[in-house]
Amino acid sequence: MLLDERIRARQRDSVKAEQGVMTWHKLVRLIWNSIGPAVLLLWGQAGFAQSGEEEITYAKHVAPILQEKCQVCHQPNSVAPMSLLTYRDVIKGSKSD
């Protein structure tokens, strides 16, 4: 019976996908695919930073990427489901309930 429930759940998900419904999993995957490479790049650079180099920060390094690539859609009353205008918005959107 558990297998039948899983099959039905996948069928429902596939119907939702066809209807353009954004599930939480798809939203997280979309956000990660959009900003993940930049985050990993910055994270990697932080690992190679030496004591004399500048520390990577959200405000100076990550926020400009979000502003350029994400905030056109991710703002209040826009097509994207959550705002990415502030650090708090980003953190709030990354936590699952």
Coordinates of C-alpha atoms in Angstrom, one line a residue:
M1 CA 0.0 0.0 0.0
L2 CA 2.9 2.4 0.7
L3 CA 4.1 1.8 -2.9
D4 CA 0.7 2.8 -4.2
E5 CA 0.7 6.0 -2.2
R6 CA 4.1 6.9 -3.5
I7 CA 3.0 6.2 -7.1
R8 CA -0.1 8.4 -6.6
A9 CA 2.0 11.2 -5.0
R10 CA 4.4 11.1 -8.0
Q11 CA 1.5 11.3 -10.4
R12 CA 0.0 14.2 -8.5
D13 CA 3.4 16.0 -8.6
S14 CA 3.7 15.4 -12.3
V15 CA 0.2 16.8 -12.9
K16 CA 1.1 19.8 -10.7
A17 CA 4.3 20.3 -12.7
E18 CA 2.3 20.2 -16.0
Q19 CA -0.1 22.8 -14.5
G20 CA 2.8 25.1 -13.6
V21 CA 2.4 24.6 -9.8
M22 CA 5.6 25.5 -7.9
T23 CA 6.2 23.0 -5.1
W24 CA 8.6 23.9 -2.2
H25 CA 11.1 21.3 -3.5
K26 CA 11.0 22.8 -7.0
L27 CA 11.4 26.3 -5.6
V28 CA 14.4 25.3 -3.5
R29 CA 16.0 23.5 -6.5
L30 CA 15.3 26.6 -8.7
I31 CA 16.9 29.0 -6.2
W32 CA 19.9 26.7 -5.6
N33 CA 20.4 26.2 -9.4
S34 CA 20.3 30.0 -9.8
I35 CA 22.6 31.1 -7.0
G36 CA 24.2 27.9 -5.9
P37 CA 27.2 28.1 -8.3
A38 CA 28.0 31.7 -7.1
V39 CA 27.7 30.7 -3.4
L40 CA 30.0 27.7 -4.0
L41 CA 32.5 29.9 -5.9
L42 CA 32.5 32.4 -3.1
W43 CA 32.7 29.7 -0.5
G44 CA 35.7 28.1 -2.3
Q45 CA 37.4 31.5 -2.5
A46 CA 37.0 31.9 1.2
G47 CA 38.7 28.6 1.8
F48 CA 41.7 29.8 -0.2
A49 CA 41.8 33.2 1.4
Q50 CA 45.0 34.0 3.2
S51 CA 45.2 36.1 6.3
G52 CA 46.1 39.3 4.3
E53 CA 43.1 38.9 1.9
E54 CA 39.7 40.4 2.3
E55 CA 37.0 38.3 4.1
I56 CA 34.0 37.4 2.0
T57 CA 30.8 38.9 3.3
Y58 CA 27.1 38.7 2.3
A59 CA 26.8 42.5 1.9
K60 CA 29.8 43.0 -0.2
H61 CA 30.0 39.7 -2.2
V62 CA 26.7 37.8 -2.2
A63 CA 24.1 40.6 -2.2
P64 CA 25.4 42.1 -5.5
I65 CA 24.9 38.7 -7.2
L66 CA 21.4 38.4 -5.9
Q67 CA 20.6 42.0 -7.0
E68 CA 21.9 41.3 -10.5
K69 CA 20.5 37.8 -11.1
C70 CA 17.5 37.4 -8.7
Q71 CA 15.8 40.5 -7.4
V72 CA 14.1 41.4 -10.7
C73 CA 11.6 38.7 -9.9
H74 CA 12.2 38.0 -6.2
Q75 CA 10.6 41.1 -4.6
P76 CA 7.3 41.8 -3.0
N77 CA 4.3 41.6 -5.3
S78 CA 6.3 40.1 -8.2
V79 CA 6.2 36.8 -10.0
A80 CA 8.5 35.0 -7.7
P81 CA 7.0 33.6 -4.4
M82 CA 9.5 35.1 -2.0
S83 CA 11.5 38.3 -1.6
L84 CA 15.3 38.3 -1.8
L85 CA 15.8 42.0 -1.2
T86 CA 17.4 41.7 2.2
Y87 CA 19.6 39.3 4.1
R88 CA 16.6 38.5 6.4
D89 CA 14.5 37.7 3.3
V90 CA 17.1 35.3 2.0
I91 CA 17.5 33.5 5.4
K92 CA 13.8 33.4 6.0
G93 CA 13.2 31.8 2.6
S94 CA 15.9 29.2 3.1
K95 CA 14.4 27.7 6.3
S96 CA 11.7 25.0 5.9
D97 CA 8.8 24.9 8.3

